[in-house]
């Protein structure tokens, strides 16, 4: 199978400027050639393209009396039937697809064809033969979708310009899917057909916002199901369409980290690589062109350091055909989503791709994996990703690189397990909760913040004696390590408790314990009586001045997690990527809007520092310390030798 992880991919989702979704019907290869040349001019190397379902498979059912089917034929050519054309694929469209491959080869741009393109830009572009059938469950629909992907897999299995097959475009948005099992079967039908006829190309899930667990009853499309059946998972991290992600400015640490956090969660829980297949600023009404460029710049650095396969922008160009369906009904699609404008001129965001491509050249195309000694626990009965997402941001603020895991996973390689804002009567499976307790007893540090959960052996694990739980009637204030206010917020539940073996680390203003440390076996537990991660998830600009990350830094130190590189600035991400025993790449992401100079400390004595990027200045190297100046809203990569 094609290795999709040789280089971090840079690309776009593509429809042509003057024809949009009518590309295949209103075929103009000269226009496509010009626009692939535009991609090449800013060093893009991957284009996601879309198969117009109705154009490629123009099936019409001819019925006899009693609505019995007499014949399947082409809509505009009754002489072409399913006997002469078993997959019912229009040969004219196939020739056009072949021409597109030739254009891609000319510019050395790989393709990710999305095969079942029903959902597009807010509209269901259904094939004319659907006739009220359910796309996911009707046998007739399942057969002909399978035939469509069979044709492409069989014909193009040896095509080197194809990078991967995408199942479609956000196929989970086409219509209501009645069950998890139906979603699984639909996916299995297509992926197994593709793998049968094309063992060479990987398959990308290409779904929008997958569900975490079976408790996420409103989303039948699950991470684990898609990961079981597909080779690559995809994220489409648009802030507007993801809970808790449209609260801050486009360059704020939480906004930027949305894509990396979602990708890390999908990858860790699904055990598959992840592609940021769509991202964007969603138009000129939201961000200026300058802010859009900054947003992408920071997102590229965070995705690269997270280990993503690449980043594709939505979309290549602004359209001149905004008066056609679906664009005429979706104003956002007419609001400047492209990296090129209607005249074919590159916007500032396009040049961010170009600059980043040169950086990739300098580091060999991708970064080595970072070391992770902490893990954020995703409860098996979780219904929301918000606690885990905000825990991820807090970890980033204090330089903790973290994985995500279910509570029953093997945690032996970690030193710190974080259970954020745990709620409900059944948050964990029993075997998982016992696994977390064992993790602490064997020498790990277990942290749990309280959102009203019921837990077996609660008091024993955390060294407290529970009196009762009640609804909280007022705001609560936690005092920090310097005895100044650390946290002031509200929560649904107050747990009234005393201490048994636990000791108070932080207190409420009234002196009652808020953060409790307890020794258990060879390790420790920490209980925080506030659902701080959920609280943060509803507060705009929560990460600009909050001090809550001090709790996470205390946890890091308690777990003995030593940073290869330490920076005392919560708005600068710092990620170490070991090359070998004596050298590492250091990725920095500055979320301040202006340049800052910070002191940097390393675990080991520094021998040499080589900046890969021009956005950073290093000076004053002495033993294991140096000063670093980094521009505002910038990323940087250093190569360090010890």
Coordinates of C-alpha atoms in Angstrom, one line a residue:
X1 CA 0.0 0.0 0.0
X2 CA 1.1 3.6 -0.7
X3 CA 3.0 5.2 2.2
X4 CA 1.1 8.4 2.9
X5 CA 3.4 9.5 5.7
X6 CA 6.6 10.4 3.8
X7 CA 6.0 14.1 3.9
X8 CA 3.5 16.5 5.6
X9 CA 1.1 17.3 2.7
X10 CA 0.0 20.8 1.8
X11 CA -3.1 21.1 -0.4
X12 CA -6.6 22.3 -1.1
X13 CA -10.1 21.0 -1.8
X14 CA -10.8 21.7 -5.4
X15 CA -13.6 22.9 -7.6
X16 CA -12.8 25.3 -10.6
X17 CA -13.4 29.0 -10.3
X18 CA -15.9 29.5 -13.1
X19 CA -17.9 26.2 -12.9
X20 CA -17.8 25.0 -9.3
X21 CA -19.7 21.8 -8.7
X22 CA -20.7 21.7 -12.4
X23 CA -17.0 21.0 -13.3
X24 CA -17.6 17.6 -14.9
X25 CA -20.7 18.6 -16.9
X26 CA -19.3 22.0 -18.0
X27 CA -15.9 20.6 -18.7
X28 CA -13.1 23.1 -19.4
X29 CA -9.7 21.4 -19.0
X30 CA -7.9 24.7 -19.8
X31 CA -9.3 26.3 -16.7
X32 CA -8.3 23.3 -14.6
X33 CA -4.8 23.4 -16.0
X34 CA -4.5 27.1 -15.1
X35 CA -5.7 26.5 -11.6
X36 CA -3.4 23.5 -11.0
X37 CA -0.6 25.8 -12.2
X38 CA -1.7 28.2 -9.4
X39 CA -1.4 25.4 -6.9
X40 CA 2.0 24.6 -8.1
X41 CA 3.1 28.3 -7.9
X42 CA 2.6 28.2 -4.1
X43 CA 4.2 24.7 -3.8
X44 CA 1.0 22.7 -3.0
X45 CA 1.3 18.9 -3.6
X46 CA -2.2 17.5 -2.9
X47 CA -5.6 18.3 -4.3
X48 CA -8.8 16.7 -3.0
X49 CA -11.2 16.4 -5.9
X50 CA -14.9 15.3 -6.0
X51 CA -16.7 12.8 -8.2
X52 CA -20.1 14.2 -9.2
X53 CA -22.2 11.2 -8.4
X54 CA -25.1 12.0 -10.7
X55 CA -22.8 12.8 -13.7
X56 CA -20.6 9.7 -13.4
X57 CA -23.4 7.3 -12.7
X58 CA -26.4 8.6 -14.7
X59 CA -28.8 5.7 -14.0
X60 CA -32.4 5.8 -14.9
X61 CA -34.9 3.1 -14.0
X62 CA -37.4 2.3 -16.7
X63 CA -40.6 0.8 -15.1
X64 CA -43.4 -1.3 -16.4
X65 CA -46.9 -1.8 -15.0
X66 CA -47.2 -1.9 -11.3
X67 CA -44.0 0.1 -11.0
X68 CA -41.9 -3.1 -11.7
X69 CA -38.5 -2.4 -13.0
X70 CA -38.0 -3.3 -16.6
X71 CA -34.6 -1.8 -17.4
X72 CA -31.7 0.1 -16.0
X73 CA -30.1 2.4 -18.6
X74 CA -28.3 5.7 -18.9
X75 CA -30.5 8.7 -18.3
X76 CA -29.8 10.3 -21.7
X77 CA -28.9 7.1 -23.7
X78 CA -31.3 4.2 -23.4
X79 CA -28.9 2.0 -25.4
X80 CA -26.4 1.8 -22.5
X81 CA -27.7 -0.6 -20.0
X82 CA -26.4 -2.4 -16.9
X83 CA -25.7 -5.4 -19.2
X84 CA -23.3 -3.5 -21.4
X85 CA -21.9 -1.3 -18.7
X86 CA -22.0 -3.3 -15.4
X87 CA -21.0 -0.4 -13.2
X88 CA -23.1 2.2 -15.1
X89 CA -20.2 4.7 -15.3
X90 CA -20.4 7.3 -18.1
X91 CA -17.3 6.8 -20.4
X92 CA -17.3 10.5 -21.2
X93 CA -16.8 11.4 -17.6
X94 CA -14.1 8.7 -17.4
X95 CA -12.2 10.4 -20.2
X96 CA -12.5 13.7 -18.3
X97 CA -11.2 12.1 -15.2
X98 CA -8.2 10.7 -17.2
X99 CA -7.5 14.2 -18.4
X100 CA -7.6 15.5 -14.9
X101 CA -5.0 12.9 -13.9
X102 CA -2.8 14.1 -16.8
X103 CA -3.0 17.6 -15.6
X104 CA -2.1 16.6 -12.1
X105 CA 0.8 14.6 -13.5
X106 CA 2.0 17.7 -15.4
X107 CA 2.2 19.7 -12.2
X108 CA 3.3 16.8 -10.0
X109 CA 0.2 17.3 -7.7
X110 CA -1.2 14.2 -6.1
X111 CA -5.0 13.6 -6.0
X112 CA -7.4 12.4 -3.3
X113 CA -10.6 11.7 -5.2
X114 CA -13.8 11.8 -3.1
X115 CA -15.9 9.0 -4.6
X116 CA -19.4 9.4 -3.2
X117 CA -20.1 13.1 -3.4
X118 CA -23.6 13.6 -2.3
X119 CA -23.2 16.2 0.3
X120 CA -21.5 19.4 -0.9
X121 CA -21.4 22.9 0.5
X122 CA -24.6 22.6 2.5
X123 CA -26.7 20.8 -0.1
X124 CA -27.5 17.2 -0.9
X125 CA -26.5 16.7 -4.6
X126 CA -28.3 13.4 -4.8
X127 CA -28.2 11.1 -7.9
X128 CA -31.4 11.3 -9.8
X129 CA -32.0 7.5 -9.4
X130 CA -32.3 7.7 -5.6
X131 CA -36.1 8.2 -5.6
X132 CA -36.5 8.6 -1.8
X133 CA -34.3 5.6 -1.0
X134 CA -32.1 5.7 2.0
X135 CA -28.5 6.1 0.9
X136 CA -27.1 4.0 3.8
X137 CA -29.5 1.1 4.0
X138 CA -31.4 0.6 0.8
X139 CA -30.0 -2.5 -1.1
X140 CA -30.4 -0.8 -4.5
X141 CA -28.4 2.2 -3.3
X142 CA -25.8 0.1 -1.6
X143 CA -25.3 -2.0 -4.8
X144 CA -24.7 1.0 -7.1
X145 CA -22.5 2.9 -4.7
X146 CA -20.4 -0.3 -4.5
X147 CA -20.3 -0.5 -8.2
X148 CA -19.2 3.1 -8.5
X149 CA -16.2 2.6 -6.2
X150 CA -15.4 -0.8 -7.8
X151 CA -15.0 0.9 -11.1
X152 CA -12.5 3.5 -9.9
X153 CA -10.6 1.0 -7.7
X154 CA -10.3 -1.5 -10.6
X155 CA -9.3 1.0 -13.3
X156 CA -6.9 3.2 -11.2
X157 CA -5.4 0.7 -8.8
X158 CA -1.9 1.3 -10.3
X159 CA -2.2 5.1 -10.8
X160 CA 0.7 6.7 -9.0
X161 CA -0.8 10.2 -9.0
X162 CA -3.6 9.0 -6.8
X163 CA -2.5 9.5 -3.2
X164 CA -5.6 7.9 -1.5
X165 CA -9.3 7.3 -2.1
X166 CA -11.7 9.4 0.0
X167 CA -15.1 7.6 0.7
X168 CA -16.8 10.9 -0.3
X169 CA -17.4 14.3 1.1
X170 CA -18.7 14.2 4.6
X171 CA -21.0 11.3 3.7
X172 CA -22.4 11.3 7.2
X173 CA -24.1 14.6 6.4
X174 CA -26.2 13.3 3.4
X175 CA -29.2 12.2 5.4
X176 CA -30.3 10.6 8.7
X177 CA -28.6 7.3 9.5
X178 CA -30.8 5.3 11.8
X179 CA -28.2 3.3 13.7
X180 CA -24.5 2.8 14.4
X181 CA -24.8 -0.6 12.7
X182 CA -26.2 1.0 9.5
X183 CA -23.3 3.4 9.5
X184 CA -20.8 0.6 10.0
X185 CA -22.4 -1.6 7.2
X186 CA -22.5 1.3 4.7
X187 CA -18.8 2.0 5.4
X188 CA -17.8 -1.6 5.3
X189 CA -19.6 -2.1 2.0
X190 CA -17.5 0.6 0.3
X191 CA -14.2 0.0 2.0
X192 CA -14.2 -3.7 1.4
X193 CA -15.0 -3.2 -2.2
X194 CA -12.2 -0.7 -2.6
X195 CA -9.7 -2.9 -0.8
X196 CA -10.8 -5.9 -2.9
X197 CA -10.2 -4.2 -6.2
X198 CA -7.4 -1.9 -5.2
X199 CA -5.0 -3.1 -2.6
X200 CA -2.5 -0.3 -3.3
X201 CA -4.2 2.9 -2.3
X202 CA -5.3 3.7 1.3
X203 CA -8.9 4.9 2.1
X204 CA -9.7 8.1 3.9
X205 CA -12.9 8.2 6.0
X206 CA -13.6 11.9 5.0
X207 CA -16.4 12.2 7.6
X208 CA -17.4 15.3 9.5
X209 CA -17.3 15.3 13.3
X210 CA -17.4 11.6 14.3
X211 CA -19.1 10.5 17.6
X212 CA -16.9 9.5 20.5
X213 CA -18.9 6.6 22.0
X214 CA -22.2 4.8 21.9
X215 CA -23.4 7.3 24.5
X216 CA -23.2 10.0 21.8
X217 CA -26.6 8.9 20.6
X218 CA -27.1 11.8 18.2
X219 CA -24.1 10.8 16.1
X220 CA -24.2 7.3 14.7
X221 CA -20.8 7.6 13.0
X222 CA -18.1 6.6 15.5
X223 CA -14.4 7.1 15.6
X224 CA -13.7 3.4 16.3
X225 CA -16.0 2.1 13.5
X226 CA -14.4 4.4 10.9
X227 CA -10.9 3.5 12.1
X228 CA -11.7 -0.2 11.9
X229 CA -12.7 0.0 8.3
X230 CA -10.6 2.9 6.9
X231 CA -6.8 3.3 6.6
X232 CA -6.8 7.1 7.4
X233 CA -9.2 9.1 9.5
X234 CA -10.0 12.7 8.6
X235 CA -10.8 15.8 10.6
X236 CA -12.6 18.9 9.3
X237 CA -12.0 21.3 12.3
X238 CA -14.2 24.3 11.6
X239 CA -14.7 26.3 14.8
X240 CA -18.3 27.3 14.0
X241 CA -19.4 23.7 13.7
X242 CA -17.6 22.3 16.7
X243 CA -18.8 22.9 20.3
X244 CA -16.6 25.1 22.4
X245 CA -14.3 26.2 19.6
X246 CA -15.6 29.5 18.4
X247 CA -15.0 31.5 21.6
X248 CA -11.7 33.3 20.9
X249 CA -9.7 35.1 18.3
X250 CA -8.3 33.2 15.3
X251 CA -4.8 33.1 16.7
X252 CA -5.8 32.3 20.3
X253 CA -4.2 29.1 21.6
X254 CA -7.5 27.3 21.9
X255 CA -8.7 28.2 18.4
X256 CA -5.5 27.1 16.8
X257 CA -5.2 23.9 18.8
X258 CA -8.7 22.7 17.8
X259 CA -7.3 20.9 14.8
X260 CA -4.4 19.3 16.6
X261 CA -6.5 18.2 19.6
X262 CA -9.2 16.6 17.4
X263 CA -6.6 14.9 15.2
X264 CA -4.7 13.5 18.3
X265 CA -7.9 12.2 19.8
X266 CA -9.0 10.5 16.5
X267 CA -5.5 9.0 16.0
X268 CA -5.1 7.7 19.6
X269 CA -8.6 6.3 20.0
X270 CA -8.8 4.9 16.5
X271 CA -5.1 3.8 16.2
X272 CA -4.9 5.2 12.7
X273 CA -3.1 8.2 11.1
X274 CA -5.1 11.3 10.6
X275 CA -5.3 13.9 7.8
X276 CA -6.6 17.5 8.4
X277 CA -8.6 17.1 5.2
X278 CA -10.5 20.4 5.5
X279 CA -9.7 23.6 7.4
X280 CA -10.4 27.2 6.7
X281 CA -11.4 30.6 8.1
X282 CA -14.9 30.4 6.6
X283 CA -14.8 33.7 4.8
X284 CA -14.1 37.4 4.7
X285 CA -17.1 38.1 7.1
X286 CA -15.2 36.5 9.9
X287 CA -11.5 37.2 9.4
X288 CA -9.5 39.7 7.3
X289 CA -7.0 38.2 4.8
X290 CA -4.2 39.1 7.2
X291 CA -5.8 37.3 10.1
X292 CA -6.6 34.3 7.9
X293 CA -2.9 34.0 7.0
X294 CA -1.9 34.1 10.7
X295 CA -4.5 31.5 11.5
X296 CA -3.2 29.1 8.9
X297 CA 0.4 29.8 9.8
X298 CA -0.1 28.8 13.4
X299 CA -2.3 25.8 12.6
X300 CA 0.3 24.4 10.2
X301 CA 2.9 24.4 13.0
X302 CA 0.6 22.7 15.5
X303 CA -0.5 20.1 13.0
X304 CA 3.0 19.3 11.9
X305 CA 4.2 18.9 15.5
X306 CA 1.1 16.8 16.4
X307 CA 2.0 14.3 13.7
X308 CA -0.7 14.9 11.2
X309 CA -0.4 13.7 7.6
X310 CA -1.1 17.2 6.2
X311 CA -3.4 20.1 5.9
X312 CA -5.9 20.9 3.1
X313 CA -7.6 24.3 2.9
X314 CA -11.2 24.8 1.9
X315 CA -11.0 25.7 -0.8
X316 CA -8.7 26.5 -3.7
X317 CA -10.5 29.5 -5.2
X318 CA -13.2 32.0 -4.8
X319 CA -16.0 31.4 -7.3
X320 CA -17.5 33.5 -10.1
X321 CA -20.4 31.0 -10.3
X322 CA -22.0 31.9 -6.9
X323 CA -25.5 32.1 -8.5
X324 CA -25.7 28.4 -9.0
X325 CA -26.8 25.7 -6.5
X326 CA -25.5 25.1 -3.9
X327 CA -23.6 28.4 -3.6
X328 CA -26.7 30.6 -4.2
X329 CA -28.3 29.3 -1.0
X330 CA -25.1 29.2 1.1
X331 CA -23.9 32.7 1.5
X332 CA -20.7 31.5 3.3
X333 CA -19.6 29.8 0.0
X334 CA -19.7 33.2 -1.7
X335 CA -17.6 34.9 1.0
X336 CA -14.1 34.4 -0.1
X337 CA -13.2 30.9 1.1
X338 CA -10.3 30.3 -1.4
X339 CA -6.6 30.9 -1.2
X340 CA -6.9 32.5 -4.7
X341 CA -9.4 35.2 -5.5
X342 CA -11.8 35.4 -8.5
X343 CA -9.2 37.0 -10.6
X344 CA -6.7 34.2 -10.0
X345 CA -4.5 36.1 -7.7
X346 CA -2.9 34.5 -4.6
X347 CA -4.1 35.8 -1.2
X348 CA -1.8 36.1 1.8
X349 CA -2.9 32.7 3.1
X350 CA -1.6 31.0 -0.1
X351 CA 1.9 32.3 0.6
X352 CA 1.8 30.7 4.0
X353 CA 1.6 27.3 2.3
X354 CA 4.5 28.3 0.1
X355 CA 6.7 29.4 3.0
X356 CA 5.8 26.3 5.0
X357 CA 6.8 24.1 2.1
X358 CA 10.3 25.5 2.2
X359 CA 10.4 24.8 6.0
X360 CA 9.4 21.2 5.3
X361 CA 12.2 20.9 2.8
X362 CA 14.7 22.0 5.5
X363 CA 13.6 19.3 8.0
X364 CA 13.2 16.5 5.6
X365 CA 9.4 16.7 5.1
X366 CA 8.2 15.9 8.6
X367 CA 9.2 15.9 12.3
X368 CA 10.0 12.9 14.5
X369 CA 7.4 12.0 17.0
X370 CA 7.4 13.8 20.4
X371 CA 7.7 11.9 23.6
X372 CA 4.5 11.7 25.6
X373 CA 4.5 10.9 29.3
X374 CA 0.9 12.0 30.0
X375 CA -2.5 10.8 28.9
X376 CA -6.0 12.4 28.9
X377 CA -8.6 9.8 29.7
X378 CA -11.7 9.7 27.5
X379 CA -14.5 8.1 29.5
X380 CA -16.1 5.2 27.7
X381 CA -19.5 6.8 28.3
X382 CA -18.5 10.3 27.3
X383 CA -21.0 12.4 25.4
X384 CA -18.9 15.5 24.8
X385 CA -15.3 16.1 23.8
X386 CA -15.1 19.5 25.6
X387 CA -13.5 18.4 28.9
X388 CA -10.7 16.5 27.1
X389 CA -10.2 19.3 24.6
X390 CA -9.7 21.9 27.3
X391 CA -7.4 19.6 29.2
X392 CA -5.3 19.3 26.0
X393 CA -5.0 23.1 25.8
X394 CA -4.0 23.3 29.5
X395 CA -1.4 20.6 29.0
X396 CA 0.0 22.6 26.0
X397 CA 0.3 25.7 28.2
X398 CA 2.7 24.0 30.5
X399 CA 4.7 22.0 28.0
X400 CA 3.0 18.6 28.5
X401 CA 2.7 16.5 25.4
X402 CA -0.2 14.1 25.8
X403 CA -2.1 11.2 24.2
X404 CA -5.8 10.3 24.6
X405 CA -6.9 6.9 25.8
X406 CA -9.9 5.0 27.1
X407 CA -9.9 4.3 30.8
X408 CA -9.3 0.6 30.2
X409 CA -6.3 1.0 27.9
X410 CA -2.7 0.0 28.8
X411 CA -1.3 3.1 30.6
X412 CA 2.0 1.6 31.7
X413 CA 4.1 4.0 29.6
X414 CA 2.7 7.1 31.2
X415 CA 3.5 9.0 34.4
X416 CA 0.4 11.2 34.5
X417 CA -3.3 10.3 33.8
X418 CA -5.8 13.2 33.5
X419 CA -9.5 12.6 34.0
X420 CA -11.1 16.0 33.3
X421 CA -14.4 17.2 34.7
X422 CA -15.8 13.7 35.2
X423 CA -19.6 13.6 35.4
X424 CA -22.7 11.4 35.3
X425 CA -23.8 8.3 37.3
X426 CA -21.7 6.0 35.0
X427 CA -18.7 7.8 33.7
X428 CA -16.4 4.8 33.4
X429 CA -16.7 1.1 32.9
X430 CA -15.8 -0.7 36.1
X431 CA -12.8 -2.4 34.6
X432 CA -11.6 0.9 33.4
X433 CA -11.9 2.6 36.7
X434 CA -10.1 -0.2 38.4
X435 CA -7.4 0.1 35.7
X436 CA -7.0 3.8 36.6
X437 CA -6.6 3.0 40.3
X438 CA -4.0 0.3 39.5
X439 CA -2.1 2.9 37.4
X440 CA -1.8 5.1 40.5
X441 CA -1.0 2.2 42.9
X442 CA 1.8 1.1 40.5
X443 CA 3.5 4.6 40.7
X444 CA 1.6 6.8 38.4
X445 CA -0.1 10.1 39.2
X446 CA -3.9 10.1 38.7
X447 CA -5.8 13.5 38.5
X448 CA -9.6 13.8 38.5
X449 CA -11.6 17.0 38.4
X450 CA -15.2 16.7 39.7
X451 CA -18.3 17.3 37.6
X452 CA -20.7 15.3 39.8
X453 CA -19.6 11.8 39.0
X454 CA -20.4 8.6 40.8
X455 CA -17.2 6.5 41.4
X456 CA -16.6 3.2 43.3
X457 CA -14.3 3.6 46.3
X458 CA -14.3 7.4 45.7
X459 CA -13.2 8.4 49.2
X460 CA -10.6 5.7 49.5
X461 CA -8.9 6.6 46.2
X462 CA -8.7 10.3 46.9
X463 CA -8.2 10.3 50.7
X464 CA -11.5 12.1 51.4
X465 CA -14.7 11.4 53.4
X466 CA -17.8 12.4 51.4
X467 CA -20.7 13.9 53.4
X468 CA -23.1 14.8 50.6
X469 CA -23.5 16.3 47.1
X470 CA -25.7 19.3 46.5
X471 CA -26.5 21.8 43.8
X472 CA -24.2 24.8 44.0
X473 CA -26.0 28.1 44.5
X474 CA -23.2 30.6 44.2
X475 CA -19.8 31.3 42.6
X476 CA -16.9 29.6 44.1
X477 CA -13.3 30.9 44.4
X478 CA -10.2 28.8 44.6
X479 CA -7.0 30.4 46.0
X480 CA -3.8 29.8 44.1
X481 CA -0.3 28.7 45.2
X482 CA 0.6 32.3 45.9
X483 CA -2.6 32.7 47.9
X484 CA -4.1 35.0 45.2
X485 CA -7.4 34.0 43.5
X486 CA -6.7 31.2 41.0
X487 CA -10.1 30.2 39.8
X488 CA -13.5 31.9 40.1
X489 CA -16.4 30.2 38.5
X490 CA -19.6 28.3 38.9
X491 CA -20.5 24.6 38.6
X492 CA -23.5 22.4 38.8
X493 CA -22.5 20.4 41.8
X494 CA -20.8 21.0 45.1
X495 CA -19.3 18.0 46.9
X496 CA -19.2 18.5 50.7
X497 CA -16.3 16.4 52.0
X498 CA -13.6 16.2 54.6
X499 CA -10.1 14.7 54.6
X500 CA -9.0 11.3 55.7
X501 CA -5.5 10.5 54.4
X502 CA -5.5 13.3 51.8
X503 CA -3.8 16.7 52.2
X504 CA -5.0 20.0 51.0
X505 CA -2.9 21.6 48.2
X506 CA -5.3 24.4 47.3
X507 CA -8.3 25.8 49.2
X508 CA -11.4 27.7 48.6
X509 CA -11.6 31.2 49.9
X510 CA -13.5 29.9 52.9
X511 CA -10.7 27.6 53.7
X512 CA -12.3 24.3 52.6
X513 CA -10.1 22.0 50.5
X514 CA -10.4 22.3 46.7
X515 CA -7.4 20.4 45.4
X516 CA -6.4 17.3 47.5
X517 CA -3.4 15.1 47.1
X518 CA -3.4 11.5 48.4
X519 CA -0.7 8.8 48.4
X520 CA -2.0 5.4 47.1
X521 CA 0.4 2.5 46.7
X522 CA 3.5 3.7 45.0
X523 CA 1.8 6.7 43.4
X524 CA -0.5 9.6 44.0
X525 CA -4.0 10.8 43.3
X526 CA -5.2 14.4 43.0
X527 CA -8.8 15.4 43.4
X528 CA -10.0 18.8 42.2
X529 CA -13.5 19.6 43.4
X530 CA -14.2 21.8 40.4
X531 CA -15.0 20.9 36.7
X532 CA -12.5 23.4 35.6
X533 CA -12.1 22.1 32.1
X534 CA -15.8 22.3 31.4
X535 CA -16.0 25.7 33.0
X536 CA -13.3 27.0 30.6
X537 CA -15.1 25.5 27.6
X538 CA -17.9 28.1 27.9
X539 CA -15.8 31.2 28.6
X540 CA -14.7 33.4 25.7
X541 CA -11.0 34.3 25.8
X542 CA -10.5 32.0 28.8
X543 CA -6.9 31.3 28.1
X544 CA -5.6 34.9 27.8
X545 CA -5.1 35.5 31.5
X546 CA -6.3 32.5 33.4
X547 CA -4.0 30.9 36.0
X548 CA -5.5 27.5 36.0
X549 CA -2.6 26.0 34.1
X550 CA -0.6 26.3 37.3
X551 CA -2.6 23.3 38.5
X552 CA -1.4 21.3 35.5
X553 CA 2.1 22.4 36.0
X554 CA 1.9 21.2 39.6
X555 CA 0.7 17.8 38.3
X556 CA 3.5 17.7 35.8
X557 CA 6.1 18.2 38.5
X558 CA 4.4 15.8 40.9
X559 CA 4.5 13.1 38.1
X560 CA 8.2 13.7 37.6
X561 CA 7.7 14.7 33.9
X562 CA 10.9 16.7 33.0
X563 CA 10.7 19.0 30.0
X564 CA 13.5 18.8 27.4
X565 CA 12.8 22.5 27.0
X566 CA 11.2 24.8 29.5
X567 CA 9.6 28.2 28.8
X568 CA 7.7 30.1 31.5
X569 CA 5.1 31.5 29.1
X570 CA 1.7 29.9 28.8
X571 CA 1.1 31.4 25.3
X572 CA 4.0 29.7 23.7
X573 CA 3.8 26.1 22.7
X574 CA 7.0 24.2 22.9
X575 CA 7.4 20.7 21.5
X576 CA 10.5 18.6 21.4
X577 CA 11.0 16.1 18.6
X578 CA 14.0 13.9 19.4
X579 CA 16.2 13.1 16.3
X580 CA 18.6 10.9 18.3
X581 CA 20.2 10.8 21.7
X582 CA 22.1 14.0 21.3
X583 CA 19.8 16.2 19.1
X584 CA 16.2 17.3 18.7
X585 CA 14.0 19.6 16.8
X586 CA 12.2 22.2 18.9
X587 CA 8.9 23.5 17.6
X588 CA 7.7 26.8 19.0
X589 CA 4.3 28.5 18.4
X590 CA 3.8 32.0 19.7
X591 CA 0.1 33.0 20.3
X592 CA 1.0 36.5 21.4
X593 CA 0.1 39.1 18.8
X594 CA 3.5 40.8 19.3
X595 CA 7.0 39.5 19.5
X596 CA 8.3 38.3 22.9
X597 CA 11.7 37.5 24.4
X598 CA 11.7 34.6 26.8
X599 CA 14.3 32.6 28.8
X600 CA 14.6 29.0 27.7
X601 CA 16.0 26.2 29.9
X602 CA 17.0 22.7 28.7
X603 CA 17.6 19.5 30.6
X604 CA 21.0 19.1 29.1
X605 CA 23.9 21.4 28.3
X606 CA 23.5 23.0 24.9
X607 CA 26.2 22.3 22.3
X608 CA 24.6 24.0 19.2
X609 CA 21.4 25.7 18.1
X610 CA 20.5 26.1 14.5
X611 CA 17.2 28.0 13.7
X612 CA 15.4 26.4 10.7
X613 CA 13.0 29.4 10.4
X614 CA 13.7 33.1 10.2
X615 CA 11.0 34.1 12.7
X616 CA 13.2 33.5 15.7
X617 CA 16.4 34.9 17.1
X618 CA 18.6 33.0 19.6
X619 CA 21.2 34.6 21.7
X620 CA 23.0 34.3 25.0
X621 CA 23.6 30.6 25.0
X622 CA 25.1 29.5 28.4
X623 CA 25.2 25.9 29.5
X624 CA 21.6 24.9 29.5
X625 CA 20.0 28.3 29.0
X626 CA 19.5 30.8 26.3
X627 CA 17.3 33.8 25.3
X628 CA 14.8 33.5 22.4
X629 CA 12.9 36.2 20.6
X630 CA 10.0 35.1 18.4
X631 CA 7.7 37.2 16.3
X632 CA 4.0 37.6 17.2
X633 CA 1.6 35.0 15.7
X634 CA 4.5 33.0 14.5
X635 CA 5.9 29.5 14.6
X636 CA 9.5 28.5 14.6
X637 CA 11.6 25.3 14.4
X638 CA 15.1 25.0 15.9
X639 CA 17.5 22.1 15.6
X640 CA 19.4 21.6 18.9
X641 CA 22.5 19.5 19.8
X642 CA 23.4 18.6 23.3

